[in-house]
PDB file of C-alpha atoms in Angstrom:
ATOM      1  CA  MET A  81      -3.868  18.209   1.450  1.00 83.00           C
ATOM      2  CA  LEU A  82      -1.895  15.651  -0.451  1.00 89.00           C
ATOM      3  CA  HIS A  83      -2.293  15.917  -4.232  1.00 95.00           C
ATOM      4  CA  HIS A  84      -0.581  12.679  -5.341  1.00 96.00           C
ATOM      5  CA  ILE A  85       2.146  10.164  -4.589  1.00 96.00           C
ATOM      6  CA  GLU A  86       4.300   8.606  -7.313  1.00 97.00           C
ATOM      7  CA  LEU A  87       6.076   5.314  -6.645  1.00 96.00           C
ATOM      8  CA  TYR A  88       8.549   3.634  -8.946  1.00 96.00           C
ATOM      9  CA  VAL A  89       8.217  -0.158  -8.972  1.00 96.00           C
ATOM     10  CA  SER A  90      10.395  -3.010 -10.200  1.00 95.00           C
ATOM     11  CA  ASN A  91       7.590  -4.842 -12.041  1.00 96.00           C
ATOM     12  CA  LEU A  92       4.570  -2.756 -13.016  1.00 98.00           C
ATOM     13  CA  GLU A  93       2.250  -5.659 -13.834  1.00 97.00           C
ATOM     14  CA  ARG A  94       2.991  -7.423 -10.538  1.00 97.00           C
ATOM     15  CA  SER A  95       2.540  -4.203  -8.572  1.00 97.00           C
ATOM     16  CA  ASP A  96      -0.683  -3.383 -10.401  1.00 98.00           C
ATOM     17  CA  ARG A  97      -2.138  -6.807  -9.553  1.00 97.00           C
ATOM     18  CA  PHE A  98      -1.314  -6.234  -5.882  1.00 97.00           C
ATOM     19  CA  TRP A  99      -2.376  -2.602  -5.600  1.00 98.00           C
ATOM     20  CA  SER A 100      -5.470  -2.621  -7.851  1.00 97.00           C
ATOM     21  CA  TRP A 101      -7.270  -5.038  -5.560  1.00 97.00           C
ATOM     22  CA  LEU A 102      -6.122  -3.383  -2.321  1.00 98.00           C
ATOM     23  CA  LEU A 103      -6.894   0.152  -3.426  1.00 98.00           C
ATOM     24  CA  ALA A 104     -10.356  -0.891  -4.646  1.00 98.00           C
ATOM     25  CA  GLN A 105     -11.053  -2.195  -1.128  1.00 97.00           C
ATOM     26  CA  LEU A 106     -10.140   1.249   0.204  1.00 97.00           C
ATOM     27  CA  GLY A 107     -12.335   3.217  -2.189  1.00 96.00           C
ATOM     28  CA  TYR A 108      -9.861   4.055  -4.960  1.00 97.00           C
ATOM     29  CA  GLU A 109     -10.723   3.759  -8.643  1.00 97.00           C
ATOM     30  CA  ARG A 110      -8.420   3.324 -11.606  1.00 96.00           C
ATOM     31  CA  TYR A 111      -7.651   6.793 -12.899  1.00 96.00           C
ATOM     32  CA  GLN A 112      -5.112   6.453 -15.725  1.00 96.00           C
ATOM     33  CA  ARG A 113      -3.168   3.729 -17.523  1.00 96.00           C
ATOM     34  CA  TRP A 114      -0.263   4.133 -19.943  1.00 96.00           C
ATOM     35  CA  THR A 115       2.603   1.967 -21.191  1.00 96.00           C
ATOM     36  CA  HIS A 116       4.833   2.429 -18.158  1.00 97.00           C
ATOM     37  CA  GLY A 117       2.391   3.404 -15.433  1.00 98.00           C
ATOM     38  CA  VAL A 118      -0.988   3.283 -13.779  1.00 98.00           C
ATOM     39  CA  SER A 119      -2.764   5.505 -11.281  1.00 98.00           C
ATOM     40  CA  TYR A 120      -5.658   5.212  -8.840  1.00 98.00           C
ATOM     41  CA  ARG A 121      -7.751   8.050  -7.467  1.00 97.00           C
ATOM     42  CA  ALA A 122      -9.889   8.644  -4.396  1.00 96.00           C
ATOM     43  CA  ASN A 123     -11.531  12.049  -4.068  1.00 93.00           C
ATOM     44  CA  ASP A 124      -8.983  14.655  -5.143  1.00 93.00           C
ATOM     45  CA  ALA A 125      -5.818  12.638  -4.449  1.00 95.00           C
ATOM     46  CA  TYR A 126      -4.210   9.916  -6.487  1.00 96.00           C
ATOM     47  CA  ILE A 127      -1.392   7.399  -6.304  1.00 98.00           C
ATOM     48  CA  VAL A 128       0.795   6.620  -9.316  1.00 98.00           C
ATOM     49  CA  PHE A 129       2.886   3.507  -9.991  1.00 98.00           C
ATOM     50  CA  VAL A 130       5.586   3.778 -12.655  1.00 98.00           C
ATOM     51  CA  GLN A 131       7.870   1.071 -14.030  1.00 98.00           C
ATOM     52  CA  ALA A 132      11.425   1.891 -12.911  1.00 95.00           C
ATOM     53  CA  GLU A 133      14.080   1.915 -15.583  1.00 95.00           C
ATOM     54  CA  LEU A 134      16.431  -1.063 -15.490  1.00 93.00           C
ATOM     55  CA  ARG A 135      19.442   1.152 -14.843  1.00 92.00           C
ATOM     56  CA  TYR A 136      17.922   2.243 -11.502  1.00 91.00           C
ATOM     57  CA  MET A 137      17.015  -1.195 -10.179  1.00 89.00           C
ATOM     58  CA  ASP A 138      20.474  -2.278  -9.008  1.00 89.00           C
ATOM     59  CA  VAL A 139      19.775  -1.156  -5.420  1.00 84.00           C
ATOM     60  CA  PRO A 140      16.504  -2.569  -4.052  1.00 83.00           C
ATOM     61  CA  TYR A 141      14.153  -0.464  -1.957  1.00 84.00           C
ATOM     62  CA  HIS A 142      14.465  -0.666   1.819  1.00 86.00           C
ATOM     63  CA  ARG A 143      12.231   1.310   4.153  1.00 85.00           C
ATOM     64  CA  LYS A 144      15.073   1.884   6.648  1.00 84.00           C
ATOM     65  CA  ARG A 145      17.084   3.911   4.116  1.00 83.00           C
ATOM     66  CA  VAL A 146      16.585   7.623   3.626  1.00 83.00           C
ATOM     67  CA  GLY A 147      13.201   8.183   2.021  1.00 87.00           C
ATOM     68  CA  LEU A 148       9.779   6.675   2.374  1.00 89.00           C
ATOM     69  CA  ASN A 149       9.222   4.357   5.344  1.00 90.00           C
ATOM     70  CA  HIS A 150       5.615   3.361   4.729  1.00 93.00           C
ATOM     71  CA  LEU A 151       2.243   4.350   3.320  1.00 95.00           C
ATOM     72  CA  ALA A 152      -0.744   4.474   5.683  1.00 94.00           C
ATOM     73  CA  PHE A 153      -4.313   4.250   4.420  1.00 96.00           C
ATOM     74  CA  ARG A 154      -7.552   4.780   6.330  1.00 94.00           C
ATOM     75  CA  ALA A 155      -9.968   1.900   6.671  1.00 95.00           C
ATOM     76  CA  ALA A 156     -13.669   2.560   7.200  1.00 95.00           C
ATOM     77  CA  SER A 157     -13.783   0.521  10.421  1.00 94.00           C
ATOM     78  CA  ARG A 158     -12.089  -2.099  12.578  1.00 92.00           C
ATOM     79  CA  GLU A 159     -14.283  -4.639  10.827  1.00 95.00           C
ATOM     80  CA  GLN A 160     -12.804  -3.636   7.489  1.00 96.00           C
ATOM     81  CA  VAL A 161      -9.290  -4.053   8.909  1.00 94.00           C
ATOM     82  CA  ASP A 162     -10.237  -7.539  10.126  1.00 93.00           C
ATOM     83  CA  ALA A 163     -11.756  -8.435   6.738  1.00 96.00           C
ATOM     84  CA  LEU A 164      -8.583  -7.251   5.012  1.00 96.00           C
ATOM     85  CA  ILE A 165      -6.507  -9.531   7.250  1.00 94.00           C
ATOM     86  CA  GLU A 166      -8.440 -12.529   5.949  1.00 95.00           C
ATOM     87  CA  ALA A 167      -8.325 -11.333   2.346  1.00 97.00           C
ATOM     88  CA  LEU A 168      -4.578 -10.640   2.503  1.00 96.00           C
ATOM     89  CA  HIS A 169      -3.921 -14.102   3.945  1.00 95.00           C
ATOM     90  CA  ALA A 170      -5.995 -15.633   1.128  1.00 97.00           C
ATOM     91  CA  ARG A 171      -3.787 -13.760  -1.364  1.00 96.00           C
ATOM     92  CA  GLY A 172      -0.610 -15.080   0.265  1.00 96.00           C
ATOM     93  CA  VAL A 173       0.384 -11.766   1.867  1.00 96.00           C
ATOM     94  CA  THR A 174       2.122 -12.095   5.224  1.00 92.00           C
ATOM     95  CA  LEU A 175       1.428  -9.552   7.936  1.00 94.00           C
ATOM     96  CA  LEU A 176       4.568  -7.985   9.381  1.00 92.00           C
ATOM     97  CA  TYR A 177       3.400  -8.301  12.980  1.00 86.00           C
ATOM     98  CA  ALA A 178       1.575 -11.427  14.086  1.00 72.00           C
ATOM     99  CA  GLN A 179       0.454 -10.033  17.427  1.00 64.00           C
ATOM    100  CA  PRO A 180      -2.727  -8.002  17.605  1.00 58.00           C
ATOM    101  CA  HIS A 181      -2.201  -4.763  15.733  1.00 63.00           C
ATOM    102  CA  PRO A 182       0.719  -2.821  17.248  1.00 60.00           C
ATOM    103  CA  TYR A 183      -0.316   0.296  19.078  1.00 63.00           C
ATOM    104  CA  ALA A 184       1.986   2.733  17.308  1.00 68.00           C
ATOM    105  CA  GLY A 185      -0.603   5.486  17.562  1.00 72.00           C
ATOM    106  CA  GLY A 186      -1.704   4.925  21.146  1.00 73.00           C
ATOM    107  CA  GLU A 187      -3.940   2.420  22.889  1.00 74.00           C
ATOM    108  CA  ARG A 188      -6.838   2.864  20.489  1.00 79.00           C
ATOM    109  CA  HIS A 189      -4.728   2.528  17.318  1.00 84.00           C
ATOM    110  CA  TYR A 190      -5.990  -0.466  15.328  1.00 88.00           C
ATOM    111  CA  ALA A 191      -3.993  -1.313  12.230  1.00 91.00           C
ATOM    112  CA  ILE A 192      -2.330  -3.971  10.125  1.00 93.00           C
ATOM    113  CA  TYR A 193       1.057  -3.791   8.444  1.00 93.00           C
ATOM    114  CA  PHE A 194       2.390  -5.712   5.442  1.00 96.00           C
ATOM    115  CA  GLU A 195       4.610  -5.188   2.396  1.00 96.00           C
ATOM    116  CA  ASP A 196       3.880  -4.787  -1.286  1.00 97.00           C
ATOM    117  CA  PRO A 197       5.848  -6.775  -3.917  1.00 96.00           C
ATOM    118  CA  ASP A 198       8.749  -4.288  -3.722  1.00 95.00           C
ATOM    119  CA  ARG A 199       8.746  -4.435   0.088  1.00 94.00           C
ATOM    120  CA  ILE A 200       7.126  -1.039   0.513  1.00 95.00           C
ATOM    121  CA  LYS A 201       5.506  -1.176   3.940  1.00 95.00           C
ATOM    122  CA  VAL A 202       1.752  -0.588   3.956  1.00 96.00           C
ATOM    123  CA  GLU A 203      -0.398   0.256   6.978  1.00 95.00           C
ATOM    124  CA  ILE A 204      -4.178   0.070   7.036  1.00 95.00           C
ATOM    125  CA  VAL A 205      -5.571   1.884  10.064  1.00 93.00           C
ATOM    126  CA  ALA A 206      -9.104   1.992  11.431  1.00 91.00           C
ATOM    127  CA  PRO A 207     -10.631   5.151  12.861  1.00 88.00           C
ATOM    128  CA  SER A 208     -10.030   5.427  16.608  1.00 80.00           C
TER     129      SER A 208
END
């Protein structure tokens, strides 16, 4: 079981605005807040966002480089995925794939893909 994930971000306040809403939709609650970070918890796992130091921000994140490609979260249902599409559009978030949910996980895979403010790819997947 995953214990936690820690992500360094270029602008903590911007990332917190983006992620706080999204994670609340997925059942996460704010766990901790400190000067340079914030975390959200669901069950026994949590996700941490930390403000990156200026000296490390000269090379922007890209999911095709060595390291993290994307984060995938479980939705409760296909209906929740569809509701998130509408909510993301209302927030000005562009989906990465306009066609009906790519079938990366087989014919019954139902998901959406988009990026956070630092271009970290996010997948929300419904149960199949």
